[in-house]
Amino acid sequence: MSDLFGDDFITLTDEDGQEFEVEVLATVEYNGMDYMGVCPAGMEDESELEVSILKVVEEDGEAILEAVTDDDELEAVYNLLLEDDSEDDEEE
């Protein structure tokens, strides 16, 4: 997954054509799909950290990121991201 997107920061373009940079916090797989936990780049105050979960889908051979709209899917992926984060903390 990291080979697909490179560094920990990526630039996204919204439906209005506006670009913004996000930091990729983690990637997980759920039901054969890849998901990314991202937050706005440059967030200094971690207490106000806003994490978004995006699904990686293939469209015309290109990886596209889209918002997760299903509540059950969102909750399952969120829990996987938390598990992944806690495993990383235990390794340190």
mmCIF file of C-alpha atoms in Angstrom:
data_model
loop_
_atom_site.group_PDB
_atom_site.id
_atom_site.type_symbol
_atom_site.label_atom_id
_atom_site.label_comp_id
_atom_site.label_asym_id
_atom_site.label_seq_id
_atom_site.Cartn_x
_atom_site.Cartn_y
_atom_site.Cartn_z
ATOM 1 C CA MET A 1 0.000 0.000 0.000
ATOM 2 C CA SER A 2 2.742 2.482 0.858
ATOM 3 C CA ASP A 3 4.380 1.779 -2.516
ATOM 4 C CA LEU A 4 1.179 2.921 -4.195
ATOM 5 C CA PHE A 5 1.166 6.350 -2.555
ATOM 6 C CA GLY A 6 4.826 6.918 -1.642
ATOM 7 C CA ASP A 7 5.593 9.120 1.371
ATOM 8 C CA ASP A 8 3.368 9.749 4.386
ATOM 9 C CA PHE A 9 1.874 12.858 2.746
ATOM 10 C CA ILE A 10 -0.352 12.969 -0.320
ATOM 11 C CA THR A 11 -2.211 15.704 -2.153
ATOM 12 C CA LEU A 12 -5.946 15.190 -2.670
ATOM 13 C CA THR A 13 -8.276 17.048 -5.014
ATOM 14 C CA ASP A 14 -11.900 17.462 -3.960
ATOM 15 C CA GLU A 15 -14.917 17.541 -6.285
ATOM 16 C CA ASP A 16 -14.541 21.334 -6.634
ATOM 17 C CA GLY A 17 -10.961 20.964 -7.890
ATOM 18 C CA GLN A 18 -9.415 22.350 -4.702
ATOM 19 C CA GLU A 19 -6.190 20.623 -3.650
ATOM 20 C CA PHE A 20 -5.121 19.945 -0.076
ATOM 21 C CA GLU A 21 -2.410 17.882 1.552
ATOM 22 C CA VAL A 22 -3.086 15.132 4.082
ATOM 23 C CA GLU A 23 -0.878 12.943 6.207
ATOM 24 C CA VAL A 24 -1.437 9.199 5.881
ATOM 25 C CA LEU A 25 -1.590 7.878 9.435
ATOM 26 C CA ALA A 26 -2.226 4.211 8.646
ATOM 27 C CA THR A 27 -3.492 1.815 6.030
ATOM 28 C CA VAL A 28 -5.520 -1.336 6.657
ATOM 29 C CA GLU A 29 -7.305 -3.980 4.625
ATOM 30 C CA TYR A 30 -10.941 -4.899 5.237
ATOM 31 C CA ASN A 31 -13.028 -7.304 3.123
ATOM 32 C CA GLY A 32 -10.419 -7.259 0.362
ATOM 33 C CA MET A 33 -10.337 -3.453 0.087
ATOM 34 C CA ASP A 34 -7.653 -1.036 1.235
ATOM 35 C CA TYR A 35 -8.456 1.913 3.510
ATOM 36 C CA MET A 36 -6.412 4.878 4.693
ATOM 37 C CA GLY A 37 -6.670 6.877 7.892
ATOM 38 C CA VAL A 38 -5.653 10.453 7.015
ATOM 39 C CA CYS A 39 -5.594 13.853 8.695
ATOM 40 C CA PRO A 40 -4.905 17.372 7.401
ATOM 41 C CA ALA A 41 -1.168 17.959 7.007
ATOM 42 C CA GLY A 42 0.520 20.181 9.559
ATOM 43 C CA MET A 43 -1.854 19.601 12.473
ATOM 44 C CA GLU A 44 0.096 20.857 15.487
ATOM 45 C CA ASP A 45 -2.521 20.277 18.200
ATOM 46 C CA GLU A 46 -3.174 16.524 18.387
ATOM 47 C CA SER A 47 -6.126 17.099 20.723
ATOM 48 C CA GLU A 48 -8.028 18.593 17.761
ATOM 49 C CA LEU A 49 -6.884 15.950 15.287
ATOM 50 C CA GLU A 50 -9.549 15.172 12.679
ATOM 51 C CA VAL A 51 -9.056 11.738 11.149
ATOM 52 C CA SER A 52 -10.853 10.760 7.961
ATOM 53 C CA ILE A 53 -11.152 7.228 6.631
ATOM 54 C CA LEU A 54 -10.934 6.847 2.877
ATOM 55 C CA LYS A 55 -11.454 3.736 0.737
ATOM 56 C CA VAL A 56 -9.054 2.998 -2.115
ATOM 57 C CA VAL A 57 -10.961 1.963 -5.239
ATOM 58 C CA GLU A 58 -9.715 1.224 -8.748
ATOM 59 C CA GLU A 59 -11.235 3.332 -11.506
ATOM 60 C CA ASP A 60 -9.911 2.960 -15.069
ATOM 61 C CA GLY A 61 -6.730 1.392 -13.670
ATOM 62 C CA GLU A 62 -6.113 4.321 -11.327
ATOM 63 C CA ALA A 63 -6.347 4.322 -7.527
ATOM 64 C CA ILE A 64 -9.075 6.708 -6.368
ATOM 65 C CA LEU A 65 -9.805 7.626 -2.738
ATOM 66 C CA GLU A 66 -13.430 7.956 -1.705
ATOM 67 C CA ALA A 67 -15.286 8.614 1.513
ATOM 68 C CA VAL A 68 -16.789 5.654 3.362
ATOM 69 C CA THR A 69 -20.551 6.179 3.578
ATOM 70 C CA ASP A 70 -21.704 2.913 5.161
ATOM 71 C CA ASP A 71 -21.781 3.231 8.966
ATOM 72 C CA ASP A 72 -21.017 -0.459 9.629
ATOM 73 C CA GLU A 73 -18.080 -0.431 7.209
ATOM 74 C CA LEU A 74 -16.798 2.815 8.731
ATOM 75 C CA GLU A 75 -16.969 1.425 12.266
ATOM 76 C CA ALA A 76 -15.216 -1.827 11.297
ATOM 77 C CA VAL A 77 -12.379 -0.005 9.525
ATOM 78 C CA TYR A 78 -12.076 2.500 12.381
ATOM 79 C CA ASN A 79 -11.666 -0.386 14.848
ATOM 80 C CA LEU A 80 -8.998 -1.967 12.620
ATOM 81 C CA LEU A 81 -7.133 1.336 12.493
ATOM 82 C CA LEU A 82 -7.253 1.555 16.299
ATOM 83 C CA GLU A 83 -5.960 -2.025 16.602
ATOM 84 C CA ASP A 84 -3.160 -1.241 14.158
ATOM 85 C CA ASP A 85 -2.235 1.868 16.127
ATOM 86 C CA SER A 86 -2.212 0.049 19.465
ATOM 87 C CA GLU A 87 0.011 -2.705 17.987
ATOM 88 C CA ASP A 88 2.457 -0.028 16.814
ATOM 89 C CA ASP A 89 2.506 1.465 20.324
ATOM 90 C CA GLU A 90 3.258 -1.936 21.859
ATOM 91 C CA GLU A 91 6.243 -2.456 19.534
ATOM 92 C CA GLU A 92 7.911 0.788 20.676
#
